[in-house]
Amino acid sequence: MTGTDPHDLTALRPRLPSPLQEVVDGRFERLGVRLLLKRDDLIHPEVVGNKWRKLAPNLAMAADRTVVTFGGAYSNHLRATAAAGRLLGLSTVGVVRGQELAGRPLNPSLERCAADGMRLHFVDRTTYRRTSDPETLGALLRAVDAEDAVVLPEGGSNAEAVRGCRALGGELGEHADVAALACGTGGTLAGLAAGLPPGRRALGIPVLKGGFLTDEVRRLQIRAFGGVRGAWSLDDRFHCGGYARTTPELDSFAEDFERRHGLPVERIYVAKMLHALLALTQEGAFPRGTTLAAVITGRPFP
């Protein structure tokens, strides 16, 4: 990102460091594993969790330029960007995957984006896949009259975002042996792992199928830090069929976790990560005496 007049982020008023909450859960305790929740969902009421950590360093450099970014019809990233734009007085454009959505009533997620002042531009899926191509991107920026825009990738994961997420590892510090989180585009994991102290590791639970994130996290770390940093791994078994897909087992687990601990569980990301941690604990993946920190990156919408 470029920019000569960093934007004042005072209006975002984050709660940092986010709270670290221990939960007593017999399913983990019986196997000698302690569970902590890193409540990044409490950082900001509208720019939630890892979205704040990824957006803040990018928006700080936006000055008065329009911010253009990308996402699907239910993208948490689009909602967070729109909310941040409203709070900071920045113009935002969301390029939405799915031209067929253009003539339909907006779903609640896109309706929230529009209410926060984001201009929505729908594109077909072939074009969307090519938005990293300079010619395609240039045509899109001309189409939305924002050729000088700050462009953020889908999910907000770029080098600036990764460096912003490094603070998450610093906040966890020595509190946990393993820090786990759900992954979409890999940027938060890349930063978290880099910020953890030696001897601690990060575990990513992808919510999309495809097995592509290992290379992406490496690429992001190289761009952000010049090389791969920290100890981290991914477990691809818990995506439940893909993004925003679920199963009766996952729904039952999430409802039970909510009843046990009084925590509303976001289904697309957080439920899959918590379910994975229980399954891995029951498989014996964590030695007795391990302290797990589960990063709660968001909360249910609406």
Coordinates of C-alpha atoms in Angstrom, one line a residue:
M1 CA 0.0 0.0 0.0
T2 CA 1.0 3.5 -0.6
G3 CA 0.0 6.8 0.9
T4 CA 1.5 10.0 2.3
D5 CA -1.2 11.1 4.8
P6 CA -2.0 8.2 7.2
H7 CA -5.6 8.1 8.2
D8 CA -6.6 8.7 11.8
L9 CA -8.0 5.5 13.2
T10 CA -9.2 7.0 16.5
A11 CA -12.9 6.5 15.4
L12 CA -12.4 2.7 15.4
R13 CA -11.6 2.6 19.2
P14 CA -10.4 -1.0 19.5
R15 CA -10.3 -3.0 22.7
L16 CA -6.8 -4.2 22.8
P17 CA -5.4 -6.5 23.9
S18 CA -8.6 -8.6 23.5
P19 CA -9.6 -10.6 26.6
L20 CA -8.3 -14.1 27.3
Q21 CA -11.0 -16.2 28.9
E22 CA -10.6 -19.7 30.4
V23 CA -13.5 -22.1 29.9
V24 CA -14.0 -25.2 32.0
D25 CA -15.0 -28.0 29.7
G26 CA -14.9 -31.6 31.0
R27 CA -14.3 -33.0 27.5
F28 CA -10.9 -31.3 27.4
E29 CA -10.2 -31.5 31.1
R30 CA -10.5 -35.3 31.2
L31 CA -7.7 -35.5 28.7
G32 CA -5.5 -33.1 30.6
V33 CA -6.0 -30.2 28.1
R34 CA -6.7 -26.6 29.2
L35 CA -8.9 -24.4 26.9
L36 CA -8.6 -20.7 26.7
L37 CA -10.7 -18.4 24.4
K38 CA -8.9 -15.4 22.9
R39 CA -11.9 -13.1 22.5
D40 CA -11.0 -11.2 19.4
D41 CA -14.7 -10.9 18.8
L42 CA -14.7 -8.2 21.4
I43 CA -12.1 -5.9 19.8
H44 CA -14.8 -3.8 18.2
P45 CA -18.6 -4.0 17.9
E46 CA -18.6 -3.6 14.1
V47 CA -15.1 -4.2 12.9
V48 CA -14.8 -7.6 14.6
G49 CA -11.8 -9.7 15.5
N50 CA -9.2 -10.5 12.9
K51 CA -10.9 -8.1 10.5
W52 CA -9.8 -5.2 12.7
R53 CA -6.3 -6.5 12.9
K54 CA -6.1 -6.9 9.1
L55 CA -7.9 -3.7 8.1
A56 CA -6.3 -1.2 10.5
P57 CA -2.8 -1.1 8.9
N58 CA -4.3 -0.8 5.4
L59 CA -6.9 1.8 6.2
A60 CA -4.3 3.9 8.1
M61 CA -2.6 4.5 4.7
A62 CA -5.7 5.1 2.7
A63 CA -5.8 8.9 3.4
D64 CA -8.9 10.1 1.4
R65 CA -8.7 7.5 -1.4
T66 CA -11.5 5.1 -2.1
V67 CA -11.0 1.5 -0.8
V68 CA -12.0 -1.3 -3.2
T69 CA -12.1 -4.8 -2.0
F70 CA -13.7 -8.2 -2.9
G71 CA -15.9 -10.9 -1.4
G72 CA -18.8 -13.2 -1.7
A73 CA -22.4 -12.5 -0.9
Y74 CA -22.0 -13.3 2.8
S75 CA -18.4 -11.9 3.2
N76 CA -17.5 -10.9 6.8
H77 CA -14.6 -8.9 5.2
L78 CA -17.0 -6.8 3.1
R79 CA -19.1 -6.0 6.1
A80 CA -16.1 -5.1 8.2
T81 CA -14.7 -2.9 5.5
A82 CA -18.0 -1.1 4.9
A83 CA -18.4 -0.5 8.7
A84 CA -14.8 0.8 9.0
G85 CA -15.3 3.1 6.0
R86 CA -18.4 4.6 7.5
L87 CA -16.7 5.2 10.8
L88 CA -13.6 6.7 9.2
G89 CA -15.4 8.7 6.5
L90 CA -13.8 6.6 3.7
S91 CA -15.5 5.7 0.4
T92 CA -15.7 2.0 -0.1
V93 CA -16.6 -0.3 -3.0
G94 CA -17.3 -4.0 -2.7
V95 CA -16.8 -6.1 -5.8
V96 CA -19.1 -9.0 -5.2
R97 CA -18.8 -12.5 -6.7
G98 CA -21.9 -13.4 -8.7
Q99 CA -23.3 -11.3 -11.5
E100 CA -26.6 -13.1 -11.0
L101 CA -27.1 -11.4 -7.7
A102 CA -27.2 -7.9 -9.3
G103 CA -31.0 -8.0 -10.0
R104 CA -32.1 -9.6 -6.8
P105 CA -32.9 -8.1 -3.4
L106 CA -29.8 -7.8 -1.2
N107 CA -29.3 -10.4 1.4
P108 CA -28.9 -9.2 5.0
S109 CA -25.1 -9.2 4.7
L110 CA -25.0 -7.1 1.6
E111 CA -27.8 -4.9 2.9
R112 CA -25.6 -4.1 5.9
C113 CA -22.7 -3.2 3.5
A114 CA -25.0 -0.9 1.5
A115 CA -26.4 0.7 4.7
D116 CA -22.8 1.5 5.7
G117 CA -22.3 3.4 2.4
M118 CA -20.4 0.7 0.4
R119 CA -21.1 0.8 -3.3
L120 CA -21.6 -2.8 -4.5
H121 CA -20.4 -3.9 -7.9
F122 CA -21.4 -7.4 -9.0
V123 CA -19.2 -9.4 -11.4
D124 CA -19.5 -12.8 -13.0
R125 CA -17.4 -15.6 -11.4
T126 CA -15.0 -15.9 -14.3
T127 CA -14.1 -12.2 -14.0
Y128 CA -13.9 -12.5 -10.2
R129 CA -11.3 -15.2 -10.5
R130 CA -9.2 -13.0 -12.7
T131 CA -9.2 -9.9 -10.4
S132 CA -5.5 -10.4 -9.7
D133 CA -4.7 -9.9 -13.4
P134 CA -3.7 -6.2 -13.9
E135 CA -5.8 -5.7 -17.0
T136 CA -9.0 -7.2 -15.4
L137 CA -8.4 -5.2 -12.2
G138 CA -7.8 -2.0 -14.2
A139 CA -11.1 -2.5 -16.0
L140 CA -12.9 -3.0 -12.8
L141 CA -11.5 0.1 -11.2
R142 CA -12.5 2.1 -14.2
A143 CA -16.0 0.6 -14.1
V144 CA -16.4 1.8 -10.5
D145 CA -14.7 5.2 -11.1
A146 CA -11.9 4.5 -8.6
E147 CA -8.7 4.2 -10.6
D148 CA -6.7 5.6 -7.8
A149 CA -8.2 3.3 -5.2
V150 CA -6.5 1.4 -2.3
V151 CA -7.2 -2.2 -3.4
L152 CA -7.5 -4.9 -0.7
P153 CA -7.6 -8.5 -1.7
E154 CA -10.4 -10.9 -0.8
G155 CA -10.4 -11.5 2.9
G156 CA -8.1 -8.5 3.3
S157 CA -5.0 -10.7 3.4
N158 CA -1.9 -8.9 2.2
A159 CA 1.5 -8.1 3.7
E160 CA 0.2 -5.2 5.7
A161 CA -2.6 -7.3 7.2
V162 CA -0.2 -10.1 8.0
R163 CA 2.1 -7.7 9.9
G164 CA -1.0 -6.3 11.7
C165 CA -1.9 -9.8 12.9
R166 CA 1.5 -10.4 14.3
A167 CA 0.4 -8.5 17.4
L168 CA -2.1 -11.4 18.1
G169 CA 0.8 -13.8 18.7
G170 CA 2.4 -11.2 20.9
E171 CA -0.7 -10.8 23.0
L172 CA -0.9 -14.6 23.5
G173 CA 2.8 -14.8 24.4
E174 CA 3.5 -17.5 26.9
H175 CA -0.2 -18.1 27.8
A176 CA -0.7 -21.0 25.5
D177 CA 1.3 -23.9 24.0
V178 CA -0.9 -24.0 20.8
A179 CA -2.9 -21.1 19.4
A180 CA -5.6 -22.2 17.0
L181 CA -7.9 -20.4 14.6
A182 CA -10.1 -20.9 11.6
C183 CA -8.6 -19.9 8.3
G184 CA -10.1 -18.5 5.1
T185 CA -7.4 -16.8 3.2
G186 CA -4.5 -17.5 5.6
G187 CA -3.4 -13.9 6.6
T188 CA -4.3 -14.1 10.2
L189 CA -2.5 -17.4 10.7
A190 CA 0.6 -16.1 8.9
G191 CA 0.8 -13.1 11.3
L192 CA -0.1 -15.0 14.4
A193 CA 2.6 -17.6 13.9
A194 CA 5.2 -14.9 13.3
G195 CA 4.2 -13.2 16.6
L196 CA 4.3 -16.2 18.9
P197 CA 7.4 -16.7 21.1
P198 CA 9.7 -19.6 20.5
G199 CA 8.4 -22.9 21.6
R200 CA 4.7 -22.0 20.8
R201 CA 2.9 -23.0 17.7
A202 CA -0.1 -22.0 15.6
L203 CA -2.7 -24.3 14.2
G204 CA -5.0 -23.3 11.4
I205 CA -8.3 -25.0 10.6
P206 CA -9.3 -24.1 7.0
V207 CA -13.0 -23.5 6.4
L208 CA -12.6 -24.0 2.6
K209 CA -11.7 -27.3 0.9
G210 CA -8.9 -27.6 -1.6
G211 CA -5.7 -27.8 0.4
F212 CA -4.3 -24.6 -1.0
L213 CA -3.6 -22.7 2.2
T214 CA -0.1 -24.0 3.0
D215 CA 1.4 -22.4 -0.1
E216 CA -0.6 -19.3 0.5
V217 CA 0.5 -18.8 4.1
R218 CA 4.1 -19.3 3.1
R219 CA 3.6 -16.7 0.3
L220 CA 2.1 -14.2 2.7
Q221 CA 4.9 -14.6 5.2
I222 CA 7.5 -14.2 2.6
R223 CA 5.9 -11.0 1.4
A224 CA 5.4 -9.6 4.9
F225 CA 8.7 -10.7 6.6
G226 CA 11.0 -11.9 3.8
G227 CA 10.7 -15.5 4.8
V228 CA 8.7 -18.2 6.6
R229 CA 8.3 -17.4 10.3
G230 CA 7.2 -19.3 13.4
A231 CA 5.9 -22.8 13.9
W232 CA 2.5 -23.4 12.2
S233 CA 0.5 -26.2 10.6
L234 CA -2.9 -26.7 9.0
D235 CA -5.5 -29.5 9.4
D236 CA -7.8 -29.7 6.4
R237 CA -10.2 -32.2 7.7
F238 CA -12.8 -30.0 9.3
H239 CA -14.3 -27.8 6.5
C240 CA -17.6 -29.7 6.5
G241 CA -17.7 -29.7 2.7
G242 CA -16.6 -26.1 2.0
Y243 CA -17.2 -22.5 2.8
A244 CA -20.4 -21.8 4.7
R245 CA -21.2 -25.5 4.6
T246 CA -22.3 -27.3 7.7
T247 CA -23.4 -30.7 9.0
P248 CA -25.9 -31.9 11.6
E249 CA -22.9 -32.9 13.8
L250 CA -21.4 -29.4 13.6
D251 CA -24.7 -27.7 14.3
S252 CA -25.2 -30.0 17.3
F253 CA -21.7 -29.3 18.6
A254 CA -22.1 -25.5 18.2
E255 CA -25.5 -25.5 20.0
D256 CA -24.0 -27.6 22.8
F257 CA -21.0 -25.3 23.2
E258 CA -23.3 -22.3 23.4
R259 CA -25.3 -24.0 26.2
R260 CA -22.2 -25.0 28.1
H261 CA -20.4 -21.7 28.0
G262 CA -22.9 -19.0 27.1
L263 CA -20.9 -18.0 24.1
P264 CA -22.7 -17.4 20.8
V265 CA -20.8 -19.5 18.2
E266 CA -20.3 -18.1 14.7
R267 CA -20.9 -21.1 12.3
I268 CA -18.8 -20.3 9.2
Y269 CA -15.4 -20.1 11.0
V270 CA -15.5 -20.4 14.8
A271 CA -17.7 -23.5 15.1
K272 CA -15.4 -25.5 12.8
M273 CA -12.3 -24.5 14.7
L274 CA -13.8 -25.4 18.1
H275 CA -15.1 -28.6 16.8
A276 CA -11.7 -29.4 15.3
L277 CA -10.0 -28.8 18.7
L278 CA -12.3 -31.2 20.5
A279 CA -11.8 -33.9 17.8
L280 CA -8.0 -33.4 17.9
T281 CA -8.0 -33.5 21.7
Q282 CA -10.0 -36.8 21.6
E283 CA -7.6 -38.2 19.1
G284 CA -4.7 -37.5 21.5
A285 CA -3.1 -34.8 19.3
F286 CA -2.2 -32.7 22.3
P287 CA -0.2 -34.1 25.2
R288 CA -1.6 -33.9 28.7
G289 CA -0.7 -30.5 30.2
T290 CA -1.2 -28.7 26.9
T291 CA -2.9 -25.3 27.0
L292 CA -4.9 -24.4 23.9
A293 CA -5.9 -20.9 23.0
A294 CA -8.8 -20.8 20.6
V295 CA -9.0 -17.5 18.7
I296 CA -12.6 -16.3 18.5
T297 CA -12.4 -14.3 15.3
G298 CA -16.0 -13.3 15.0
R299 CA -19.6 -13.7 16.2
P300 CA -22.9 -14.7 14.6
F301 CA -24.5 -12.4 12.0
P302 CA -26.9 -10.7 12.1

